[in-house]
mmCIF file of C-alpha atoms in Angstrom:
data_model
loop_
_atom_site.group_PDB
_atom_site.id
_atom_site.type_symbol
_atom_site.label_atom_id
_atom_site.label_comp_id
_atom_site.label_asym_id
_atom_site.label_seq_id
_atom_site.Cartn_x
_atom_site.Cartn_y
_atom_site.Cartn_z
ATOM 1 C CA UNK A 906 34.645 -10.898 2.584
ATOM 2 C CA UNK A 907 32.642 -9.534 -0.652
ATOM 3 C CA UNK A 908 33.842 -6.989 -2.230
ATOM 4 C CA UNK A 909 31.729 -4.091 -3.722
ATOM 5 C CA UNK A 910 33.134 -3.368 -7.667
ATOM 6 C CA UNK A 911 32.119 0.483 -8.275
ATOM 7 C CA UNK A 912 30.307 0.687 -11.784
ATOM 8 C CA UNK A 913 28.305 3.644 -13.416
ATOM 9 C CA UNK A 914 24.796 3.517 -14.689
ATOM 10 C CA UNK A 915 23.639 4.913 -18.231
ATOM 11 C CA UNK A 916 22.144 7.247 -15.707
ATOM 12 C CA UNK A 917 24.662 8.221 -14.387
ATOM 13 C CA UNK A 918 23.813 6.627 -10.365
ATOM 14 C CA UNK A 919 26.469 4.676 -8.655
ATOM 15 C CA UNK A 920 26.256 1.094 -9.041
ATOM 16 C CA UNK A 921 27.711 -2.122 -7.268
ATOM 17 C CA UNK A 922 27.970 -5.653 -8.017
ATOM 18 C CA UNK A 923 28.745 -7.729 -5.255
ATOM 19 C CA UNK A 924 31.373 -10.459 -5.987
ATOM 20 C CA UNK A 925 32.931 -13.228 -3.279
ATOM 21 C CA UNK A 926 36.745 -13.836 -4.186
ATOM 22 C CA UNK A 927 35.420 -17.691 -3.155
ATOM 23 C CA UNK A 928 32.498 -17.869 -6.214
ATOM 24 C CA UNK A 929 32.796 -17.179 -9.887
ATOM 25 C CA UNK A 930 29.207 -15.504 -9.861
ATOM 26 C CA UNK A 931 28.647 -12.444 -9.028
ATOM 27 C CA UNK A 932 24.947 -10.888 -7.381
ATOM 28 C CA UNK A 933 23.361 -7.797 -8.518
ATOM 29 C CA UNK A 934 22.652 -4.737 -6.544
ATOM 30 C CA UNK A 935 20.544 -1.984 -5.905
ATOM 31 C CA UNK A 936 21.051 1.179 -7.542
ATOM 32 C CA UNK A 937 19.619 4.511 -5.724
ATOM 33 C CA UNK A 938 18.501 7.578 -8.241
ATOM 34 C CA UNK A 939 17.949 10.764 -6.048
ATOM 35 C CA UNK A 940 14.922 12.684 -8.146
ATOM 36 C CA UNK A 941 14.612 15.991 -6.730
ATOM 37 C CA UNK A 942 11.666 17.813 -6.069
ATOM 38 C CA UNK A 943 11.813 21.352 -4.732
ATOM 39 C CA UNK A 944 13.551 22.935 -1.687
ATOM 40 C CA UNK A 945 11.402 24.224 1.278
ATOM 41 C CA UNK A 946 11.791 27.398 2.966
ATOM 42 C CA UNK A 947 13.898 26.239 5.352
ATOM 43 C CA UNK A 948 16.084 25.194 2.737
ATOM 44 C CA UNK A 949 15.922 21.841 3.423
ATOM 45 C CA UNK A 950 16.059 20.147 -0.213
ATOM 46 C CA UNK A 951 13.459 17.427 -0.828
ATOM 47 C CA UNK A 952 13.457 14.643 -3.058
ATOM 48 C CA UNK A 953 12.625 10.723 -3.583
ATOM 49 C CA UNK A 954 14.597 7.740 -3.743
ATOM 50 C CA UNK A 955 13.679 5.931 -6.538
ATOM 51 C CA UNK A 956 15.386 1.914 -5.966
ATOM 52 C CA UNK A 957 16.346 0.060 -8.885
ATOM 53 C CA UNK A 958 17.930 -3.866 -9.190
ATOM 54 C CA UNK A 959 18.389 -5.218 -12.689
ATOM 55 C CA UNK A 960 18.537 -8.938 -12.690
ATOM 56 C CA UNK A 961 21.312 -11.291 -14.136
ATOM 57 C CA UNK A 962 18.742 -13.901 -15.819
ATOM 58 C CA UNK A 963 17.870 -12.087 -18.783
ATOM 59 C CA UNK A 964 14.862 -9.496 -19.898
ATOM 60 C CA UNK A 965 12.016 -9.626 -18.179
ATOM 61 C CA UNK A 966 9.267 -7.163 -17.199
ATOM 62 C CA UNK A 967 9.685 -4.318 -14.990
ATOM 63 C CA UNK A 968 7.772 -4.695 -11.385
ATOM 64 C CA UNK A 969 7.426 -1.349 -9.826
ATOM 65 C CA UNK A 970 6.972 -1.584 -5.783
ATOM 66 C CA UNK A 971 5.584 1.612 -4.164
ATOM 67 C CA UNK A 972 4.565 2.557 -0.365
ATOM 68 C CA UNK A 973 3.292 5.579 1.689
ATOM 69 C CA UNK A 974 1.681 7.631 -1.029
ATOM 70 C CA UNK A 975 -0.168 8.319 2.394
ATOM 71 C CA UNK A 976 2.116 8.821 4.854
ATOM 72 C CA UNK A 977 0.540 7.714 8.159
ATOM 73 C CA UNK A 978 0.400 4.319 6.302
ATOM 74 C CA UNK A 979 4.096 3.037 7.535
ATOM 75 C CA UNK A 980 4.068 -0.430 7.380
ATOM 76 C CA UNK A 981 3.875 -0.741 3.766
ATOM 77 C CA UNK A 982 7.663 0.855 3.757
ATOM 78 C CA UNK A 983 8.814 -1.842 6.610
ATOM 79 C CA UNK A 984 7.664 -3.985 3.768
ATOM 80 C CA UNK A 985 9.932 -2.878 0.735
ATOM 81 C CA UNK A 986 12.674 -2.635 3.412
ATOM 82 C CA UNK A 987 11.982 -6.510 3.962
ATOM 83 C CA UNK A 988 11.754 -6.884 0.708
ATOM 84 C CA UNK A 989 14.793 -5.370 -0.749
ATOM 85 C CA UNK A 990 17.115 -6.895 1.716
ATOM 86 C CA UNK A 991 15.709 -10.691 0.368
ATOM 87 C CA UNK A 992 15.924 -9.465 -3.361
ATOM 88 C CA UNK A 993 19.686 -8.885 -2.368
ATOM 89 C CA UNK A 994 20.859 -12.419 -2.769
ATOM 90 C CA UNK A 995 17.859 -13.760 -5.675
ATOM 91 C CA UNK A 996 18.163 -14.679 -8.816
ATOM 92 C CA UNK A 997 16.240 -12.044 -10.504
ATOM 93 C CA UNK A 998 14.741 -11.720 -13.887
ATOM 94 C CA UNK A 999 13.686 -8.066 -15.446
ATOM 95 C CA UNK A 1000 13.744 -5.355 -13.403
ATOM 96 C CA UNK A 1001 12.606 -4.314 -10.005
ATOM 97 C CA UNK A 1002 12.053 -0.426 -9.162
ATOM 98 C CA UNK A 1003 11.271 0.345 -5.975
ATOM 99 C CA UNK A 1004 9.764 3.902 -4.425
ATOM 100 C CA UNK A 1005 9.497 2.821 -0.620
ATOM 101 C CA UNK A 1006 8.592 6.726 0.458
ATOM 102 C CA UNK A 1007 6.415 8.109 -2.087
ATOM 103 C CA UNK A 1008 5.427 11.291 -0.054
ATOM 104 C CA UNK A 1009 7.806 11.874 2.422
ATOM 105 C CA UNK A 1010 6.675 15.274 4.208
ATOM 106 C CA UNK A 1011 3.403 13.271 4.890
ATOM 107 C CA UNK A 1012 5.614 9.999 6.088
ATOM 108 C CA UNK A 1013 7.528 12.246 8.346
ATOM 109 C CA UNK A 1014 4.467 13.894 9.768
ATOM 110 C CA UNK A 1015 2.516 10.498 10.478
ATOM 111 C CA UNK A 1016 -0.694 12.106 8.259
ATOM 112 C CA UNK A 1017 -2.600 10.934 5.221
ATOM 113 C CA UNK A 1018 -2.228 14.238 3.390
ATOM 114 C CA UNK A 1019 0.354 16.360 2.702
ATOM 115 C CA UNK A 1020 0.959 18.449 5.132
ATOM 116 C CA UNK A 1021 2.309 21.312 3.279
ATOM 117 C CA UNK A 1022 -0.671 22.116 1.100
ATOM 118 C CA UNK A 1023 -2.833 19.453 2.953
ATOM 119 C CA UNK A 1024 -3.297 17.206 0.161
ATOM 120 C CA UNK A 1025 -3.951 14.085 -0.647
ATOM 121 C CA UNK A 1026 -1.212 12.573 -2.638
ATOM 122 C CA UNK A 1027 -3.183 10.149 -4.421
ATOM 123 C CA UNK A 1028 -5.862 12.238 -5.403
ATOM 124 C CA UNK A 1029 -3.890 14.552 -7.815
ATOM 125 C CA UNK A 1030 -2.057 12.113 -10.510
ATOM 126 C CA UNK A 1031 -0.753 12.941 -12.844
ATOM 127 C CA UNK A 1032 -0.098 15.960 -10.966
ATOM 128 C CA UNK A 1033 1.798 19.062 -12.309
ATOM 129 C CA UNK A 1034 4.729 20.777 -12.831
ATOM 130 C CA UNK A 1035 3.898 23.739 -12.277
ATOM 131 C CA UNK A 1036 0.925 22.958 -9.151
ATOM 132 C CA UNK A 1037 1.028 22.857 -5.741
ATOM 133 C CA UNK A 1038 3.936 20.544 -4.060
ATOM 134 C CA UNK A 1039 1.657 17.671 -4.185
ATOM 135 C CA UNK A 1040 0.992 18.540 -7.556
ATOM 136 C CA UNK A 1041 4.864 18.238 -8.388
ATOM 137 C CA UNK A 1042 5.592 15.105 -6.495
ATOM 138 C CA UNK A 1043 2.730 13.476 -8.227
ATOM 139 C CA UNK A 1044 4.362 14.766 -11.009
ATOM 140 C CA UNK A 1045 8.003 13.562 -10.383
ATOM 141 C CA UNK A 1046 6.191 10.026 -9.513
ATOM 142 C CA UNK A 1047 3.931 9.614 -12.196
ATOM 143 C CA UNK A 1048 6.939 10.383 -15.220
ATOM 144 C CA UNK A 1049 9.776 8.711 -13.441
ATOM 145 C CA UNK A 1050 7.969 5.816 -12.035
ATOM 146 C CA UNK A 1051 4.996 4.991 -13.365
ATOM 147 C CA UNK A 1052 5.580 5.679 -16.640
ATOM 148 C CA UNK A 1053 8.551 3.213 -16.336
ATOM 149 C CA UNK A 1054 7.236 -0.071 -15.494
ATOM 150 C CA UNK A 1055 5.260 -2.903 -16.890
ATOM 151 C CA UNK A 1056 3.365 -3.927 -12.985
ATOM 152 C CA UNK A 1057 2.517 -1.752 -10.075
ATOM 153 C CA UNK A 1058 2.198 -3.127 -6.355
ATOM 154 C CA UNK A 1059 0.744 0.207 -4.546
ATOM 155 C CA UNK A 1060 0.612 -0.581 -0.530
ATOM 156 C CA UNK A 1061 -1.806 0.874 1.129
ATOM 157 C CA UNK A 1062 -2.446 0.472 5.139
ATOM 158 C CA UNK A 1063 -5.352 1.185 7.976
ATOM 159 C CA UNK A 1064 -3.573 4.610 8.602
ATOM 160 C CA UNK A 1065 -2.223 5.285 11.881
ATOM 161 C CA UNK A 1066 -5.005 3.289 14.235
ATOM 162 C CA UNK A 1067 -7.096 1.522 12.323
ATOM 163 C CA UNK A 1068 -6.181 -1.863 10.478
ATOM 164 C CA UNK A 1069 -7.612 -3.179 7.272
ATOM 165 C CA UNK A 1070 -6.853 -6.349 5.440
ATOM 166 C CA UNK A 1071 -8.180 -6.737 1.533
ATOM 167 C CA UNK A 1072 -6.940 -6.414 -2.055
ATOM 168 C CA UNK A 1073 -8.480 -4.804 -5.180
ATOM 169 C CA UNK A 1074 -9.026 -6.594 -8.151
ATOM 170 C CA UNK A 1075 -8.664 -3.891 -10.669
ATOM 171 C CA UNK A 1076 -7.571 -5.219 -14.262
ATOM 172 C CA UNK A 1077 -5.335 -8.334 -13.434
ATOM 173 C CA UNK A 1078 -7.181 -10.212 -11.331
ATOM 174 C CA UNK A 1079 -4.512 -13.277 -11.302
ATOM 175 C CA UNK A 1080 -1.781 -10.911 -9.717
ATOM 176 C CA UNK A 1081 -4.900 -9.778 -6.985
ATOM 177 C CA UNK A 1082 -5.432 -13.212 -5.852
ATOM 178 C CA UNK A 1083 -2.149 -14.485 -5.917
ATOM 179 C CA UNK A 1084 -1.056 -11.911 -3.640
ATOM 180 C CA UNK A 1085 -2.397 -13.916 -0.791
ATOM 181 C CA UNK A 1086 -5.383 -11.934 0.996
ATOM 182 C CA UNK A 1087 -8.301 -13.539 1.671
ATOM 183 C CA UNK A 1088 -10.607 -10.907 1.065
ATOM 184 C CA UNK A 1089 -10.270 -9.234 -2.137
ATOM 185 C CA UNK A 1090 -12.797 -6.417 -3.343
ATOM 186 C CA UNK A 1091 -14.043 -5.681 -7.394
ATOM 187 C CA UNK A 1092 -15.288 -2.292 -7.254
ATOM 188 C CA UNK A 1093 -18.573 -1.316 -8.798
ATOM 189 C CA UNK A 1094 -19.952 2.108 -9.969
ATOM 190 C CA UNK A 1095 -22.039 1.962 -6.553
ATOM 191 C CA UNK A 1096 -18.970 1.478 -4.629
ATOM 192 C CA UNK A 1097 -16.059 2.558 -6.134
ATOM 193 C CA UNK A 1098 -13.163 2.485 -3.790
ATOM 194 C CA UNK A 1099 -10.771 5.143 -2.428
ATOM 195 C CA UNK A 1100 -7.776 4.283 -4.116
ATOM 196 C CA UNK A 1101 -8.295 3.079 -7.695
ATOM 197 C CA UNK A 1102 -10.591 5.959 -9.024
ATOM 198 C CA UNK A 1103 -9.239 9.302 -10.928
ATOM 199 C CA UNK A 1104 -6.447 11.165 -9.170
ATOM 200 C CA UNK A 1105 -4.518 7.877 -8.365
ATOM 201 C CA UNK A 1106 -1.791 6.124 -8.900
ATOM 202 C CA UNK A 1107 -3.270 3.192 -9.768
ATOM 203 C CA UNK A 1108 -5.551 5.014 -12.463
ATOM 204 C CA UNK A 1109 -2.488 6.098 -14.295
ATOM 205 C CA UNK A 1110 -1.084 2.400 -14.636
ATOM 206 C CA UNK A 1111 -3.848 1.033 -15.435
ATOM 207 C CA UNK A 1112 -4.749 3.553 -18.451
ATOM 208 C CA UNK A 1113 -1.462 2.559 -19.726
ATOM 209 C CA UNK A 1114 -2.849 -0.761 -19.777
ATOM 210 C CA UNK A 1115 -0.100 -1.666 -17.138
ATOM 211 C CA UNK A 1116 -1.170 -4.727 -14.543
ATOM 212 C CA UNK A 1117 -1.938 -2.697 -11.222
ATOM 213 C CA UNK A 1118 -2.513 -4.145 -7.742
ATOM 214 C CA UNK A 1119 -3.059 -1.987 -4.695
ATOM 215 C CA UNK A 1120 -3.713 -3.836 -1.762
ATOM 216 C CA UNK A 1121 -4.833 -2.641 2.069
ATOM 217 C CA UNK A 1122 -3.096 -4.642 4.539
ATOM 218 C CA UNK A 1123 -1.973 -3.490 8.061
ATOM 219 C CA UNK A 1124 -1.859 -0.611 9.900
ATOM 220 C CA UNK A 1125 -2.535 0.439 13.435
ATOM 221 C CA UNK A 1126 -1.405 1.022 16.821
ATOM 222 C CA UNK A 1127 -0.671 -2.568 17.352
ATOM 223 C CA UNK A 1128 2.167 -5.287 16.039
ATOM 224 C CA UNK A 1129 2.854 -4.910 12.034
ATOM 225 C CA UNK A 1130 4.929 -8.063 12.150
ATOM 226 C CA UNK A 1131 1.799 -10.441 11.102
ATOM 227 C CA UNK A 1132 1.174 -7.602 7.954
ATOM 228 C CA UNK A 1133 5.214 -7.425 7.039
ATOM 229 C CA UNK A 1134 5.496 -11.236 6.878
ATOM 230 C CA UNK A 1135 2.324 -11.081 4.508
ATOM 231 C CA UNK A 1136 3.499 -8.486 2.555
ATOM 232 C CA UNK A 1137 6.959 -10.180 1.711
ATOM 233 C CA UNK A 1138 5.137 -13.397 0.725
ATOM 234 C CA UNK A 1139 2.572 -11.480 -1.126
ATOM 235 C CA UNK A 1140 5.464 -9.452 -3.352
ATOM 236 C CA UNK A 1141 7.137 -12.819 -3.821
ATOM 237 C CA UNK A 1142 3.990 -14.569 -5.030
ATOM 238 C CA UNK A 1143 3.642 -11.948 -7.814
ATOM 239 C CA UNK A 1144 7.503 -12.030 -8.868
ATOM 240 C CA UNK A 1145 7.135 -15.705 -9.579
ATOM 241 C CA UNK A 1146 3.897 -15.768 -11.266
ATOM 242 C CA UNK A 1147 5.570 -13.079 -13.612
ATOM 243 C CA UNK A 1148 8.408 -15.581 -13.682
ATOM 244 C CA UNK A 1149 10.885 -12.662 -12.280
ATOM 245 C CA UNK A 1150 12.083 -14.818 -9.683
ATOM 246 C CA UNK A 1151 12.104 -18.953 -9.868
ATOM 247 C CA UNK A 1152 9.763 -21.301 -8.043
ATOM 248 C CA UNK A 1153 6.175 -21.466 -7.864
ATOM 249 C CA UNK A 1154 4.413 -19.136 -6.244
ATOM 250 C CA UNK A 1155 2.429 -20.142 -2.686
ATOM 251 C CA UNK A 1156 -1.297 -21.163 -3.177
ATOM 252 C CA UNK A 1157 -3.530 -18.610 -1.962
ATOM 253 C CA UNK A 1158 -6.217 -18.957 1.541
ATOM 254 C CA UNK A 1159 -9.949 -19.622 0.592
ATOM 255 C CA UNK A 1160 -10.781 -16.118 -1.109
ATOM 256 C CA UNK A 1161 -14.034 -14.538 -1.199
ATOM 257 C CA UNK A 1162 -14.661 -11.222 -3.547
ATOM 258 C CA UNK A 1163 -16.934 -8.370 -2.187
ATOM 259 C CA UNK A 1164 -18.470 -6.239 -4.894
ATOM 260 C CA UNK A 1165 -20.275 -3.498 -1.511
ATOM 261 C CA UNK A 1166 -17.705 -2.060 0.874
ATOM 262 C CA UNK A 1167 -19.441 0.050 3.309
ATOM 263 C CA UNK A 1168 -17.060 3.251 4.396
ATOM 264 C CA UNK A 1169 -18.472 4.180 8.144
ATOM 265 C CA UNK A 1170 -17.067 7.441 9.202
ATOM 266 C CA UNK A 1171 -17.892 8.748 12.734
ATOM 267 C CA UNK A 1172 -20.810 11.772 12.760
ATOM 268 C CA UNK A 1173 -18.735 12.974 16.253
ATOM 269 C CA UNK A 1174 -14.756 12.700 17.365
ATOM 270 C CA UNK A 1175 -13.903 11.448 21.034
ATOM 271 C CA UNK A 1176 -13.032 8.300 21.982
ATOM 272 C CA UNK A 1177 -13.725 5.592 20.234
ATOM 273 C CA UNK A 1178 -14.401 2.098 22.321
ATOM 274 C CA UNK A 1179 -14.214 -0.621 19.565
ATOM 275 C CA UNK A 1180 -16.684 -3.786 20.537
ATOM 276 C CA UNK A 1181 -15.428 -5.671 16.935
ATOM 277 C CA UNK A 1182 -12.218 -5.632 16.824
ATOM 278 C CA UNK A 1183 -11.124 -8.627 14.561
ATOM 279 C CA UNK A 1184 -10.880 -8.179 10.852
ATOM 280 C CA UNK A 1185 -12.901 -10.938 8.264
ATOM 281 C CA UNK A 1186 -14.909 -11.421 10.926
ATOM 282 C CA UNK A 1187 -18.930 -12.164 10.074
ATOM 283 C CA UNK A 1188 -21.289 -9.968 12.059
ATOM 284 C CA UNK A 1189 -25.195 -9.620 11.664
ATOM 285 C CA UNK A 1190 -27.838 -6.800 11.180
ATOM 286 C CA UNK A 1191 -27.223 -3.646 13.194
ATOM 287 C CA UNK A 1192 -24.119 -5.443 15.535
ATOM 288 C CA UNK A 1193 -22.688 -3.046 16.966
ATOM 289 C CA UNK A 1194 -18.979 -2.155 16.001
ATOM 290 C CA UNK A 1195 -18.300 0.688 18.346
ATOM 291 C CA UNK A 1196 -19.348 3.377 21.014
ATOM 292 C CA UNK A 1197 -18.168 7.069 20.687
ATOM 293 C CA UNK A 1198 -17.775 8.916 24.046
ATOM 294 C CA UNK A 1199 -17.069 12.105 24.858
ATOM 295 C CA UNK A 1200 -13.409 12.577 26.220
ATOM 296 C CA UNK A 1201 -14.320 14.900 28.931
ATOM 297 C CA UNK A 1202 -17.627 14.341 30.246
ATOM 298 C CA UNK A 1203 -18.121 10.855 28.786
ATOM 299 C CA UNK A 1204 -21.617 10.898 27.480
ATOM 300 C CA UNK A 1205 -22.266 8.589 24.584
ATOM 301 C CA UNK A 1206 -22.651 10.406 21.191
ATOM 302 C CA UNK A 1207 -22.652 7.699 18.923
ATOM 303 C CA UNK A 1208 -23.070 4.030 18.441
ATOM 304 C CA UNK A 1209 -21.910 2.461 15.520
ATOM 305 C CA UNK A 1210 -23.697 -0.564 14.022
ATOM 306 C CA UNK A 1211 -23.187 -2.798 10.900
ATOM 307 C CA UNK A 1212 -25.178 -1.196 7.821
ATOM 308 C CA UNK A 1213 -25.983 -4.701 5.627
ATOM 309 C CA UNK A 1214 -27.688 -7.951 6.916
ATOM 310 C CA UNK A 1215 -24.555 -9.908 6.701
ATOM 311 C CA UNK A 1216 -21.768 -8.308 7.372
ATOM 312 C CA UNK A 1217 -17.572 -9.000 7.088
ATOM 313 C CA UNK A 1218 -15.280 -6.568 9.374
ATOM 314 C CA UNK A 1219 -12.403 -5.637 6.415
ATOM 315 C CA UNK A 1220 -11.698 -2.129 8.402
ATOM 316 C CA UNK A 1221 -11.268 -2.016 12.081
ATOM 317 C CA UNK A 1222 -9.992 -0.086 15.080
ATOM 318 C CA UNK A 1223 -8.467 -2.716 17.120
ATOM 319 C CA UNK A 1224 -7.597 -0.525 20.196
ATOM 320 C CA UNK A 1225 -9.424 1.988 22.028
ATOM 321 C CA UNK A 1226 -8.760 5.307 19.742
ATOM 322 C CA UNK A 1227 -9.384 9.177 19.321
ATOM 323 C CA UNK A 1228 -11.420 9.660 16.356
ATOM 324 C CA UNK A 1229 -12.494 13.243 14.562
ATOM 325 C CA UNK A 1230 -15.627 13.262 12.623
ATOM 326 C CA UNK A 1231 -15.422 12.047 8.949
ATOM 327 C CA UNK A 1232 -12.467 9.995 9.635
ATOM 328 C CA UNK A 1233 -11.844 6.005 9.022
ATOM 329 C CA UNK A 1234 -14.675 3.858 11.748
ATOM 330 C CA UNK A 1235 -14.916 1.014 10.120
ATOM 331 C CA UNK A 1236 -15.127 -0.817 6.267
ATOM 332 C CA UNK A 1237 -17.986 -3.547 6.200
ATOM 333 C CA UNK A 1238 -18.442 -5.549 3.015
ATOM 334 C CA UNK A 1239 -21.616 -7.208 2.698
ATOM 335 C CA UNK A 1240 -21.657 -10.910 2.120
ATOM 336 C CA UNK A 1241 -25.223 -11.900 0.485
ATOM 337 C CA UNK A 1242 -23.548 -9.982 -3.064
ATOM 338 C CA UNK A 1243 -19.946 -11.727 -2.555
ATOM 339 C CA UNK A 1244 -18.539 -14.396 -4.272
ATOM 340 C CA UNK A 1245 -15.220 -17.116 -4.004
#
């Protein structure tokens, strides 16, 4: 049986290295740092785990892996789970840290925003010390995590029922595309995006001049296992083009980069009746995606219809869903202004 060999950090946080009595080598292991946040008025204390594993085959650069900045996007931490059990037993150069839970009052509640002072995490970076809670855990994340690495996976998901499937190419477009999606976006000053502007995450790494990927994959009242399978692959792909972990990394689909995303977001709540349902899917002129009904008396308040003359399904409701207005319908890039 291994046996774990209790070490201590510069830090200060227990460590482990795993050694076999059988083998000469032994593996590295994760290290957990506990940063603390605040206490609530219940008293219960809350803080982030912030996941560390140094690697045994030299310096390298530092990959940071983060997950539910919104919380009611849950498959991205099924992900890092995935992913930090198979980094267990790899030979691993640089330095991985990990922050699987980045908001987890939100994660708990299954919601986007906080819902303490019902904000949105990744709005607020580099948050404050002295702000709101959502101020302070952007805080917390932004000096002892982003300020700490050298690459930045952000996951990103559908939300709780919708399901959305493309990556950003934001300034390292070789990490983007190796990553593995087949529909990858560029954002223009027309169409910016949701989650690269000011206020993220990803706008802090990247005026540090640090390689930042956030990809959109997943999500929904349906089956993640399709998404967590992609994700793994995807992190893997972008620890051996770094050359943090050996081999080459998997050639990527056909890829085709959208420079128009269309954001539709319902003018009435009810019940949504999807009629498109499959994501990368092609649709023409004024398809129709979906029907809004009225839960109690059924009358149709809205029909939803594709907004450009050729249009690709990136966001989708795959199941029948409640909906409130101004929430996620559907994303629609247009394909006459995309490009392989």
């Amino acid at each position: 049986m291994p046996r774990r060999v209790p070490l201590r950090s510069s830090a200060g946080a227990a460590e482990g290295i795993l050694c076999a009595p059988s083998k000469m080598r032994c593996m590295p292991a994760w290290t957990i740092d506990r940063i603390p946040i605040t206490s609530l008025a219940s008293g219960a204390e809350v803080w982030l785990a912030l996941h560390e594993l140094r690697g045994r085959r030299g310096d390298g650069p530092t990959l940071g892996l983060c997950a539910a900045i919104h919380g009611d996007e849950a498959v991205g931490v099924e992900i890092l789970f995935r992913v930090r059990r198979m980094l267990e037993a790899q030979d691993l150069r640089g330095r991985v840290l990990m922050l699987p839970c980045a908001n987890p009052l939100s994660y708990a509640a299954i919601t986007r925003n906080t819902p303490l002072d019902m904000t949105n995490l990744n709005r607020v970076f580099p948050g404050d010390p002295q702000g709101m809670f959502t101020e302070r855990l952007a805080h917390a994340i932004t000096t002892r995590f982003l300020n700490q690495i050298d690459a930045l996976v952000d996951l990103h998901a559908g939300g709780a029922y919708p399901t959305v499937d493309y990556v950003y190419i934001l300034n390292d477009e070789r990490l983007s595309r190796v990553f593995g999606s087949p529909w990858l976006y560029r954002p223009q000053e027309r169409y910016p995006g949701t989650a690269s502007g000011p206020g993220t995450a990803s706008g802090i790494t990247r005026g540090q001049n640090v390689a930042s990927v956030v990809v959109e994959l997943g999500g929904g009242d349906i089956d993640q296992s399709e998404y967590v399978d992609r994700g793994v692959r995807g992190i893997t792909n972008i620890l051996q083009t770094l050359e943090m972990l050996p081999g080459a990394p998997a050639p990527p689909p056909p890829q085709m980069v959208l420079t128009e995303l269309a954001t539709i977001r319902p003018r009435a709540g009810g019940l949504l009746i999807p009629e498109i349902t499959t994501l990368g899917m092609e649709v023409g002129s004024e398809a129709v995606l979906g029907r809004i009904y009225h839960p109690q008396t059924f009358e149709e308040l809205e029909i939803i219809r594709a907004p450009f003359r050729r249009n690709v399904t990136i966001l989708v409701h795959r199941t029948t869903d409640v909906v409130e207005p101004g929430t996620y319908g559907y994303i629609i890039g247009n394909l006459d202004s995309a490009s392989a």
